Amino acid sequence: QVQLVESGGGSVQAGGSLRLSCVASGYTYSIYYLTWAWFRQAPGKEREAVAGIPTGGGTTYYADSVKGRFTISQDNAENTLYLQMNSLKPEDTAMYYCAATGVPLRSWLFLREASRYKYWGQGTQVTVSS
């Protein structure tokens, strides 16, 4: 069973930066073989995907709302997924979750669907003030 633990959230002013981390444990193989994504959910809103890495790494995908500001990456040796968030805006305020699945997904069309992920972290809160 894969366990995911996020960290790195906090409160920042608009224009600031944060880096979220998601450490995976309990997976027999390298996280290289998992499909990864970061989701977020603001109060009263649906959970939305903000970034994803397909199985085996390579091309990364982003929601239009964060493109150019957020960067998703993974460190296979450390079993860790990251989300570097720059130029943060108040509308980025949300609970952020990392998610993973052993099912190979290579298209943003599929990567952005929360129902496709089996493993979820507990979430880390990001609050951006204006």
mmCIF file of N, CA and C in Angstrom:
data_model
loop_
_atom_site.group_PDB
_atom_site.id
_atom_site.type_symbol
_atom_site.label_atom_id
_atom_site.label_comp_id
_atom_site.label_asym_id
_atom_site.label_seq_id
_atom_site.Cartn_x
_atom_site.Cartn_y
_atom_site.Cartn_z
ATOM 1 N N GLN A 1 0.845 -1.189 0.000
ATOM 2 C CA GLN A 1 0.000 0.000 0.000
ATOM 3 C C GLN A 1 0.887 1.248 0.000
ATOM 4 N N VAL A 2 0.599 2.153 -0.896
ATOM 5 C CA VAL A 2 1.385 3.379 -1.011
ATOM 6 C C VAL A 2 0.825 4.434 -0.060
ATOM 7 N N GLN A 3 1.701 5.045 0.696
ATOM 8 C CA GLN A 3 1.318 6.174 1.550
ATOM 9 C C GLN A 3 1.982 7.433 1.005
ATOM 10 N N LEU A 4 1.222 8.512 0.988
ATOM 11 C CA LEU A 4 1.716 9.798 0.515
ATOM 12 C C LEU A 4 1.569 10.830 1.626
ATOM 13 N N VAL A 5 2.635 11.568 1.868
ATOM 14 C CA VAL A 5 2.599 12.594 2.912
ATOM 15 C C VAL A 5 3.095 13.906 2.334
ATOM 16 N N GLU A 6 2.207 14.904 2.329
ATOM 17 C CA GLU A 6 2.571 16.220 1.810
ATOM 18 C C GLU A 6 3.094 17.108 2.922
ATOM 19 N N SER A 7 3.878 18.084 2.520
ATOM 20 C CA SER A 7 4.349 19.115 3.437
ATOM 21 C C SER A 7 4.702 20.343 2.619
ATOM 22 N N GLY A 8 4.960 21.450 3.322
ATOM 23 C CA GLY A 8 5.415 22.651 2.639
ATOM 24 C C GLY A 8 4.386 23.749 2.489
ATOM 25 N N GLY A 9 3.148 23.462 2.859
ATOM 26 C CA GLY A 9 2.131 24.498 2.768
ATOM 27 C C GLY A 9 2.363 25.587 3.796
ATOM 28 N N GLY A 10 1.595 26.652 3.678
ATOM 29 C CA GLY A 10 1.723 27.743 4.623
ATOM 30 C C GLY A 10 0.982 28.969 4.131
ATOM 31 N N SER A 11 1.251 30.088 4.790
ATOM 32 C CA SER A 11 0.620 31.357 4.444
ATOM 33 C C SER A 11 1.666 32.298 3.868
ATOM 34 N N VAL A 12 1.372 32.858 2.715
ATOM 35 C CA VAL A 12 2.283 33.795 2.063
ATOM 36 C C VAL A 12 1.488 34.950 1.497
ATOM 37 N N GLN A 13 2.183 36.012 1.191
ATOM 38 C CA GLN A 13 1.541 37.142 0.525
ATOM 39 C C GLN A 13 1.566 36.927 -0.982
ATOM 40 N N ALA A 14 0.661 37.601 -1.655
ATOM 41 C CA ALA A 14 0.610 37.511 -3.108
ATOM 42 C C ALA A 14 1.976 37.862 -3.693
ATOM 43 N N GLY A 15 2.374 37.077 -4.690
ATOM 44 C CA GLY A 15 3.677 37.256 -5.299
ATOM 45 C C GLY A 15 4.754 36.380 -4.701
ATOM 46 N N GLY A 16 4.457 35.756 -3.582
ATOM 47 C CA GLY A 16 5.424 34.910 -2.914
ATOM 48 C C GLY A 16 5.507 33.520 -3.516
ATOM 49 N N SER A 17 6.338 32.686 -2.896
ATOM 50 C CA SER A 17 6.575 31.335 -3.404
ATOM 51 C C SER A 17 6.486 30.318 -2.279
ATOM 52 N N LEU A 18 6.135 29.117 -2.650
ATOM 53 C CA LEU A 18 6.158 27.978 -1.749
ATOM 54 C C LEU A 18 6.562 26.755 -2.557
ATOM 55 N N ARG A 19 7.166 25.778 -1.882
ATOM 56 C CA ARG A 19 7.452 24.507 -2.524
ATOM 57 C C ARG A 19 6.819 23.397 -1.704
ATOM 58 N N LEU A 20 5.909 22.697 -2.332
ATOM 59 C CA LEU A 20 5.260 21.568 -1.698
ATOM 60 C C LEU A 20 6.038 20.294 -1.983
ATOM 61 N N SER A 21 6.054 19.405 -1.001
ATOM 62 C CA SER A 21 6.699 18.103 -1.160
ATOM 63 C C SER A 21 5.692 17.001 -0.860
ATOM 64 N N CYS A 22 5.884 15.876 -1.506
ATOM 65 C CA CYS A 22 5.034 14.709 -1.271
ATOM 66 C C CYS A 22 5.950 13.499 -1.255
ATOM 67 N N VAL A 23 6.090 12.902 -0.091
ATOM 68 C CA VAL A 23 6.964 11.738 0.058
ATOM 69 C C VAL A 23 6.135 10.463 -0.018
ATOM 70 N N ALA A 24 6.590 9.553 -0.852
ATOM 71 C CA ALA A 24 5.894 8.285 -1.030
ATOM 72 C C ALA A 24 6.618 7.168 -0.293
ATOM 73 N N SER A 25 5.848 6.289 0.306
ATOM 74 C CA SER A 25 6.426 5.114 0.958
ATOM 75 C C SER A 25 5.509 3.924 0.712
ATOM 76 N N GLY A 26 6.068 2.737 0.910
ATOM 77 C CA GLY A 26 5.264 1.534 0.769
ATOM 78 C C GLY A 26 5.133 1.021 -0.651
ATOM 79 N N TYR A 27 5.824 1.662 -1.599
ATOM 80 C CA TYR A 27 5.748 1.208 -2.984
ATOM 81 C C TYR A 27 6.963 0.348 -3.284
ATOM 82 N N THR A 28 6.735 -0.815 -3.828
ATOM 83 C CA THR A 28 7.809 -1.768 -4.048
ATOM 84 C C THR A 28 8.828 -1.270 -5.061
ATOM 85 N N TYR A 29 8.347 -0.568 -6.068
ATOM 86 C CA TYR A 29 9.221 -0.122 -7.150
ATOM 87 C C TYR A 29 9.495 1.378 -7.042
ATOM 88 N N SER A 30 10.277 1.886 -7.940
ATOM 89 C CA SER A 30 10.561 3.317 -7.966
ATOM 90 C C SER A 30 9.305 4.103 -8.322
ATOM 91 N N ILE A 31 9.224 5.320 -7.787
ATOM 92 C CA ILE A 31 8.077 6.172 -8.115
ATOM 93 C C ILE A 31 8.088 6.577 -9.571
ATOM 94 N N TYR A 32 9.193 6.294 -10.219
ATOM 95 C CA TYR A 32 9.296 6.525 -11.661
ATOM 96 C C TYR A 32 8.156 5.828 -12.391
ATOM 97 N N TYR A 33 7.693 4.715 -11.848
ATOM 98 C CA TYR A 33 6.675 3.917 -12.518
ATOM 99 C C TYR A 33 5.253 4.311 -12.146
ATOM 100 N N LEU A 34 5.124 5.362 -11.360
ATOM 101 C CA LEU A 34 3.798 5.850 -11.001
ATOM 102 C C LEU A 34 3.445 7.071 -11.831
ATOM 103 N N THR A 35 2.178 7.299 -11.995
ATOM 104 C CA THR A 35 1.671 8.539 -12.566
ATOM 105 C C THR A 35 1.339 9.460 -11.410
ATOM 106 N N TRP A 36 1.741 10.710 -11.516
ATOM 107 C CA TRP A 36 1.613 11.658 -10.408
ATOM 108 C C TRP A 36 0.831 12.897 -10.811
ATOM 109 N N ALA A 37 0.216 13.490 -9.790
ATOM 110 C CA ALA A 37 -0.438 14.778 -10.022
ATOM 111 C C ALA A 37 -0.605 15.523 -8.708
ATOM 112 N N TRP A 38 -0.708 16.807 -8.839
ATOM 113 C CA TRP A 38 -1.101 17.672 -7.720
ATOM 114 C C TRP A 38 -2.507 18.190 -8.013
ATOM 115 N N PHE A 39 -3.352 18.112 -7.005
ATOM 116 C CA PHE A 39 -4.696 18.648 -7.077
ATOM 117 C C PHE A 39 -4.853 19.704 -5.986
ATOM 118 N N ARG A 40 -5.871 20.511 -6.127
ATOM 119 C CA ARG A 40 -6.202 21.446 -5.066
ATOM 120 C C ARG A 40 -7.714 21.578 -4.963
ATOM 121 N N GLN A 41 -8.140 21.956 -3.767
ATOM 122 C CA GLN A 41 -9.566 22.147 -3.541
ATOM 123 C C GLN A 41 -9.765 23.315 -2.604
ATOM 124 N N ALA A 42 -10.457 24.314 -3.096
ATOM 125 C CA ALA A 42 -10.801 25.477 -2.287
ATOM 126 C C ALA A 42 -12.187 25.256 -1.684
ATOM 127 N N PRO A 43 -12.492 25.916 -0.582
ATOM 128 C CA PRO A 43 -13.805 25.752 0.052
ATOM 129 C C PRO A 43 -14.938 26.044 -0.916
ATOM 130 N N GLY A 44 -15.882 25.113 -0.988
ATOM 131 C CA GLY A 44 -17.038 25.305 -1.854
ATOM 132 C C GLY A 44 -16.789 25.023 -3.316
ATOM 133 N N LYS A 45 -15.588 24.578 -3.645
ATOM 134 C CA LYS A 45 -15.256 24.304 -5.049
ATOM 135 C C LYS A 45 -14.882 22.844 -5.232
ATOM 136 N N GLU A 46 -14.940 22.398 -6.468
ATOM 137 C CA GLU A 46 -14.542 21.033 -6.778
ATOM 138 C C GLU A 46 -13.020 20.902 -6.775
ATOM 139 N N ARG A 47 -12.566 19.684 -6.534
ATOM 140 C CA ARG A 47 -11.137 19.427 -6.609
ATOM 141 C C ARG A 47 -10.690 19.542 -8.056
ATOM 142 N N GLU A 48 -9.583 20.232 -8.267
ATOM 143 C CA GLU A 48 -9.082 20.425 -9.622
ATOM 144 C C GLU A 48 -7.612 20.051 -9.703
ATOM 145 N N ALA A 49 -7.234 19.522 -10.844
ATOM 146 C CA ALA A 49 -5.838 19.184 -11.077
ATOM 147 C C ALA A 49 -5.081 20.443 -11.451
ATOM 148 N N VAL A 50 -3.885 20.584 -10.900
ATOM 149 C CA VAL A 50 -3.064 21.738 -11.265
ATOM 150 C C VAL A 50 -1.826 21.334 -12.054
ATOM 151 N N ALA A 51 -1.326 20.108 -11.835
ATOM 152 C CA ALA A 51 -0.130 19.680 -12.561
ATOM 153 C C ALA A 51 -0.036 18.161 -12.537
ATOM 154 N N GLY A 52 0.624 17.595 -13.539
ATOM 155 C CA GLY A 52 0.765 16.147 -13.588
ATOM 156 C C GLY A 52 2.028 15.718 -14.291
ATOM 157 N N ILE A 53 2.533 14.560 -13.881
ATOM 158 C CA ILE A 53 3.678 13.918 -14.528
ATOM 159 C C ILE A 53 3.241 12.520 -14.944
ATOM 160 N N PRO A 54 3.374 12.190 -16.219
ATOM 161 C CA PRO A 54 2.959 10.858 -16.665
ATOM 162 C C PRO A 54 3.930 9.789 -16.194
ATOM 163 N N THR A 55 3.511 8.560 -16.294
ATOM 164 C CA THR A 55 4.350 7.425 -15.937
ATOM 165 C C THR A 55 5.666 7.482 -16.703
ATOM 166 N N GLY A 56 6.778 7.322 -15.982
ATOM 167 C CA GLY A 56 8.085 7.373 -16.618
ATOM 168 C C GLY A 56 8.622 8.776 -16.787
ATOM 169 N N GLY A 57 7.948 9.753 -16.233
ATOM 170 C CA GLY A 57 8.432 11.122 -16.322
ATOM 171 C C GLY A 57 8.231 11.716 -17.705
ATOM 172 N N GLY A 58 9.059 12.677 -18.049
ATOM 173 C CA GLY A 58 8.955 13.292 -19.363
ATOM 174 C C GLY A 58 8.114 14.551 -19.312
ATOM 175 N N THR A 59 7.247 14.695 -20.302
ATOM 176 C CA THR A 59 6.427 15.898 -20.419
ATOM 177 C C THR A 59 5.578 16.110 -19.171
ATOM 178 N N THR A 60 5.558 17.346 -18.702
ATOM 179 C CA THR A 60 4.706 17.690 -17.571
ATOM 180 C C THR A 60 3.538 18.529 -18.073
ATOM 181 N N TYR A 61 2.460 18.485 -17.323
ATOM 182 C CA TYR A 61 1.236 19.153 -17.740
ATOM 183 C C TYR A 61 0.739 20.069 -16.630
ATOM 184 N N TYR A 62 0.092 21.148 -17.059
ATOM 185 C CA TYR A 62 -0.386 22.134 -16.094
ATOM 186 C C TYR A 62 -1.761 22.658 -16.477
ATOM 187 N N ALA A 63 -2.511 22.996 -15.457
ATOM 188 C CA ALA A 63 -3.754 23.708 -15.698
ATOM 189 C C ALA A 63 -3.412 25.104 -16.203
ATOM 190 N N ASP A 64 -4.268 25.647 -17.037
ATOM 191 C CA ASP A 64 -4.009 26.972 -17.597
ATOM 192 C C ASP A 64 -3.820 28.023 -16.506
ATOM 193 N N SER A 65 -4.511 27.859 -15.404
ATOM 194 C CA SER A 65 -4.482 28.862 -14.334
ATOM 195 C C SER A 65 -3.130 28.952 -13.624
ATOM 196 N N VAL A 66 -2.292 27.914 -13.779
ATOM 197 C CA VAL A 66 -0.995 27.920 -13.076
ATOM 198 C C VAL A 66 0.188 27.842 -14.025
ATOM 199 N N LYS A 67 -0.105 27.696 -15.313
ATOM 200 C CA LYS A 67 0.964 27.552 -16.292
ATOM 201 C C LYS A 67 1.906 28.751 -16.248
ATOM 202 N N GLY A 68 3.202 28.456 -16.218
ATOM 203 C CA GLY A 68 4.197 29.512 -16.157
ATOM 204 C C GLY A 68 4.544 29.946 -14.737
ATOM 205 N N ARG A 69 3.751 29.499 -13.760
ATOM 206 C CA ARG A 69 4.011 29.872 -12.362
ATOM 207 C C ARG A 69 4.367 28.657 -11.503
ATOM 208 N N PHE A 70 3.781 27.513 -11.805
ATOM 209 C CA PHE A 70 4.013 26.295 -11.032
ATOM 210 C C PHE A 70 4.888 25.339 -11.834
ATOM 211 N N THR A 71 5.697 24.558 -11.107
ATOM 212 C CA THR A 71 6.525 23.529 -11.741
ATOM 213 C C THR A 71 6.436 22.246 -10.927
ATOM 214 N N ILE A 72 6.061 21.172 -11.583
ATOM 215 C CA ILE A 72 6.010 19.863 -10.947
ATOM 216 C C ILE A 72 7.276 19.097 -11.302
ATOM 217 N N SER A 73 7.810 18.385 -10.325
ATOM 218 C CA SER A 73 9.011 17.594 -10.576
ATOM 219 C C SER A 73 9.042 16.420 -9.609
ATOM 220 N N GLN A 74 9.897 15.467 -9.891
ATOM 221 C CA GLN A 74 10.010 14.304 -9.013
ATOM 222 C C GLN A 74 11.472 13.947 -8.828
ATOM 223 N N ASP A 75 11.788 13.455 -7.644
ATOM 224 C CA ASP A 75 13.121 12.954 -7.320
ATOM 225 C C ASP A 75 12.950 11.473 -7.034
ATOM 226 N N ASN A 76 13.301 10.657 -8.012
ATOM 227 C CA ASN A 76 13.066 9.225 -7.865
ATOM 228 C C ASN A 76 13.899 8.617 -6.740
ATOM 229 N N ALA A 77 15.097 9.122 -6.548
ATOM 230 C CA ALA A 77 15.971 8.589 -5.501
ATOM 231 C C ALA A 77 15.402 8.861 -4.107
ATOM 232 N N GLU A 78 14.705 9.988 -3.979
ATOM 233 C CA GLU A 78 14.135 10.367 -2.684
ATOM 234 C C GLU A 78 12.653 10.002 -2.577
ATOM 235 N N ASN A 79 12.106 9.386 -3.609
ATOM 236 C CA ASN A 79 10.673 9.035 -3.627
ATOM 237 C C ASN A 79 9.807 10.244 -3.306
ATOM 238 N N THR A 80 10.148 11.363 -3.895
ATOM 239 C CA THR A 80 9.475 12.609 -3.559
ATOM 240 C C THR A 80 8.997 13.349 -4.799
ATOM 241 N N LEU A 81 7.788 13.853 -4.706
ATOM 242 C CA LEU A 81 7.193 14.699 -5.733
ATOM 243 C C LEU A 81 7.186 16.125 -5.202
ATOM 244 N N TYR A 82 7.438 17.082 -6.075
ATOM 245 C CA TYR A 82 7.471 18.485 -5.674
ATOM 246 C C TYR A 82 6.499 19.315 -6.509
ATOM 247 N N LEU A 83 6.099 20.423 -5.929
ATOM 248 C CA LEU A 83 5.367 21.439 -6.676
ATOM 249 C C LEU A 83 5.934 22.791 -6.258
ATOM 250 N N GLN A 84 6.711 23.379 -7.147
ATOM 251 C CA GLN A 84 7.238 24.709 -6.904
ATOM 252 C C GLN A 84 6.209 25.717 -7.378
ATOM 253 N N MET A 85 5.793 26.579 -6.483
ATOM 254 C CA MET A 85 4.742 27.552 -6.792
ATOM 255 C C MET A 85 5.307 28.958 -6.643
ATOM 256 N N ASN A 86 5.360 29.684 -7.726
ATOM 257 C CA ASN A 86 5.866 31.057 -7.736
ATOM 258 C C ASN A 86 4.749 32.018 -8.113
ATOM 259 N N SER A 87 4.981 33.278 -7.855
ATOM 260 C CA SER A 87 4.005 34.326 -8.192
ATOM 261 C C SER A 87 2.609 33.949 -7.718
ATOM 262 N N LEU A 88 2.523 33.550 -6.485
ATOM 263 C CA LEU A 88 1.251 33.076 -5.958
ATOM 264 C C LEU A 88 0.218 34.188 -5.903
ATOM 265 N N LYS A 89 -1.026 33.774 -6.138
ATOM 266 C CA LYS A 89 -2.152 34.700 -6.148
ATOM 267 C C LYS A 89 -3.171 34.269 -5.085
ATOM 268 N N PRO A 90 -3.990 35.192 -4.621
ATOM 269 C CA PRO A 90 -5.015 34.814 -3.632
ATOM 270 C C PRO A 90 -5.902 33.669 -4.110
ATOM 271 N N GLU A 91 -6.152 33.602 -5.412
ATOM 272 C CA GLU A 91 -6.996 32.528 -5.944
ATOM 273 C C GLU A 91 -6.304 31.167 -5.925
ATOM 274 N N ASP A 92 -5.030 31.122 -5.569
ATOM 275 C CA ASP A 92 -4.336 29.839 -5.400
ATOM 276 C C ASP A 92 -4.598 29.241 -4.019
ATOM 277 N N THR A 93 -5.265 29.982 -3.164
ATOM 278 C CA THR A 93 -5.565 29.497 -1.822
ATOM 279 C C THR A 93 -6.437 28.253 -1.887
ATOM 280 N N ALA A 94 -5.965 27.172 -1.270
ATOM 281 C CA ALA A 94 -6.675 25.887 -1.325
ATOM 282 C C ALA A 94 -5.915 24.857 -0.505
ATOM 283 N N MET A 95 -6.548 23.725 -0.312
ATOM 284 C CA MET A 95 -5.853 22.550 0.206
ATOM 285 C C MET A 95 -5.253 21.838 -0.999
ATOM 286 N N TYR A 96 -3.979 21.534 -0.911
ATOM 287 C CA TYR A 96 -3.284 20.890 -2.016
ATOM 288 C C TYR A 96 -3.005 19.431 -1.677
ATOM 289 N N TYR A 97 -3.289 18.560 -2.645
ATOM 290 C CA TYR A 97 -3.118 17.128 -2.469
ATOM 291 C C TYR A 97 -2.223 16.563 -3.555
ATOM 292 N N CYS A 98 -1.360 15.633 -3.177
ATOM 293 C CA CYS A 98 -0.667 14.869 -4.204
ATOM 294 C C CYS A 98 -1.422 13.550 -4.394
ATOM 295 N N ALA A 99 -1.342 13.038 -5.588
ATOM 296 C CA ALA A 99 -2.060 11.817 -5.931
ATOM 297 C C ALA A 99 -1.201 10.971 -6.853
ATOM 298 N N ALA A 100 -1.378 9.662 -6.757
ATOM 299 C CA ALA A 100 -0.598 8.757 -7.588
ATOM 300 C C ALA A 100 -1.441 7.548 -7.980
ATOM 301 N N THR A 101 -1.049 6.961 -9.091
ATOM 302 C CA THR A 101 -1.677 5.736 -9.537
ATOM 303 C C THR A 101 -0.651 4.885 -10.264
ATOM 304 N N GLY A 102 -0.836 3.573 -10.185
ATOM 305 C CA GLY A 102 0.048 2.669 -10.904
ATOM 306 C C GLY A 102 -0.389 2.483 -12.346
ATOM 307 N N VAL A 103 -1.507 3.076 -12.710
ATOM 308 C CA VAL A 103 -2.008 2.975 -14.082
ATOM 309 C C VAL A 103 -1.268 3.997 -14.944
ATOM 310 N N PRO A 104 -0.676 3.562 -16.036
ATOM 311 C CA PRO A 104 0.034 4.515 -16.906
ATOM 312 C C PRO A 104 -0.939 5.502 -17.546
ATOM 313 N N LEU A 105 -0.708 6.756 -17.313
ATOM 314 C CA LEU A 105 -1.498 7.811 -17.931
ATOM 315 C C LEU A 105 -0.541 8.774 -18.601
ATOM 316 N N ARG A 106 -0.817 9.138 -19.851
ATOM 317 C CA ARG A 106 0.146 9.981 -20.565
ATOM 318 C C ARG A 106 -0.495 11.214 -21.180
ATOM 319 N N SER A 107 -1.754 11.383 -20.995
ATOM 320 C CA SER A 107 -2.435 12.535 -21.571
ATOM 321 C C SER A 107 -3.022 13.382 -20.464
ATOM 322 N N TRP A 108 -2.935 14.699 -20.594
ATOM 323 C CA TRP A 108 -3.517 15.593 -19.597
ATOM 324 C C TRP A 108 -5.011 15.362 -19.479
ATOM 325 N N LEU A 109 -5.606 14.941 -20.547
ATOM 326 C CA LEU A 109 -7.029 14.655 -20.535
ATOM 327 C C LEU A 109 -7.358 13.641 -19.433
ATOM 328 N N PHE A 110 -6.471 12.663 -19.227
ATOM 329 C CA PHE A 110 -6.670 11.642 -18.193
ATOM 330 C C PHE A 110 -5.987 12.018 -16.884
ATOM 331 N N LEU A 111 -4.822 12.636 -16.975
ATOM 332 C CA LEU A 111 -4.060 12.986 -15.779
ATOM 333 C C LEU A 111 -4.854 13.901 -14.860
ATOM 334 N N ARG A 112 -5.717 14.719 -15.414
ATOM 335 C CA ARG A 112 -6.432 15.720 -14.625
ATOM 336 C C ARG A 112 -7.701 15.189 -13.974
ATOM 337 N N GLU A 113 -8.018 13.913 -14.174
ATOM 338 C CA GLU A 113 -9.235 13.340 -13.600
ATOM 339 C C GLU A 113 -8.940 12.677 -12.254
ATOM 340 N N ALA A 114 -9.500 13.244 -11.195
ATOM 341 C CA ALA A 114 -9.219 12.762 -9.846
ATOM 342 C C ALA A 114 -9.614 11.305 -9.655
ATOM 343 N N SER A 115 -10.643 10.865 -10.329
ATOM 344 C CA SER A 115 -11.147 9.499 -10.147
ATOM 345 C C SER A 115 -10.157 8.444 -10.614
ATOM 346 N N ARG A 116 -9.147 8.843 -11.376
ATOM 347 C CA ARG A 116 -8.175 7.875 -11.899
ATOM 348 C C ARG A 116 -7.056 7.564 -10.907
ATOM 349 N N TYR A 117 -7.022 8.272 -9.783
ATOM 350 C CA TYR A 117 -5.924 8.100 -8.838
ATOM 351 C C TYR A 117 -6.344 7.249 -7.652
ATOM 352 N N LYS A 118 -5.475 6.318 -7.312
ATOM 353 C CA LYS A 118 -5.771 5.392 -6.210
ATOM 354 C C LYS A 118 -5.218 5.899 -4.891
ATOM 355 N N TYR A 119 -4.072 6.570 -4.942
ATOM 356 C CA TYR A 119 -3.384 6.958 -3.716
ATOM 357 C C TYR A 119 -3.436 8.476 -3.550
ATOM 358 N N TRP A 120 -3.745 8.908 -2.343
ATOM 359 C CA TRP A 120 -3.878 10.331 -2.040
ATOM 360 C C TRP A 120 -3.184 10.654 -0.722
ATOM 361 N N GLY A 121 -2.616 11.832 -0.671
ATOM 362 C CA GLY A 121 -2.085 12.324 0.584
ATOM 363 C C GLY A 121 -3.184 12.997 1.393
ATOM 364 N N GLN A 122 -2.824 13.458 2.570
ATOM 365 C CA GLN A 122 -3.806 14.053 3.476
ATOM 366 C C GLN A 122 -4.045 15.532 3.178
ATOM 367 N N GLY A 123 -3.176 16.112 2.370
ATOM 368 C CA GLY A 123 -3.337 17.507 1.988
ATOM 369 C C GLY A 123 -2.488 18.447 2.823
ATOM 370 N N THR A 124 -2.134 19.568 2.212
ATOM 371 C CA THR A 124 -1.411 20.625 2.901
ATOM 372 C C THR A 124 -2.034 21.957 2.478
ATOM 373 N N GLN A 125 -2.290 22.821 3.446
ATOM 374 C CA GLN A 125 -3.020 24.061 3.182
ATOM 375 C C GLN A 125 -2.084 25.152 2.666
ATOM 376 N N VAL A 126 -2.522 25.807 1.614
ATOM 377 C CA VAL A 126 -1.820 26.970 1.079
ATOM 378 C C VAL A 126 -2.777 28.156 1.142
ATOM 379 N N THR A 127 -2.332 29.228 1.791
ATOM 380 C CA THR A 127 -3.149 30.432 1.915
ATOM 381 C C THR A 127 -2.342 31.619 1.399
ATOM 382 N N VAL A 128 -2.908 32.321 0.429
ATOM 383 C CA VAL A 128 -2.239 33.466 -0.174
ATOM 384 C C VAL A 128 -3.066 34.710 0.109
ATOM 385 N N SER A 129 -2.459 35.672 0.768
ATOM 386 C CA SER A 129 -3.171 36.911 1.114
ATOM 387 C C SER A 129 -2.780 38.025 0.150
ATOM 388 N N SER A 130 -3.709 38.921 -0.065
ATOM 389 C CA SER A 130 -3.463 40.026 -1.009
ATOM 390 C C SER A 130 -2.824 41.221 -0.318
#
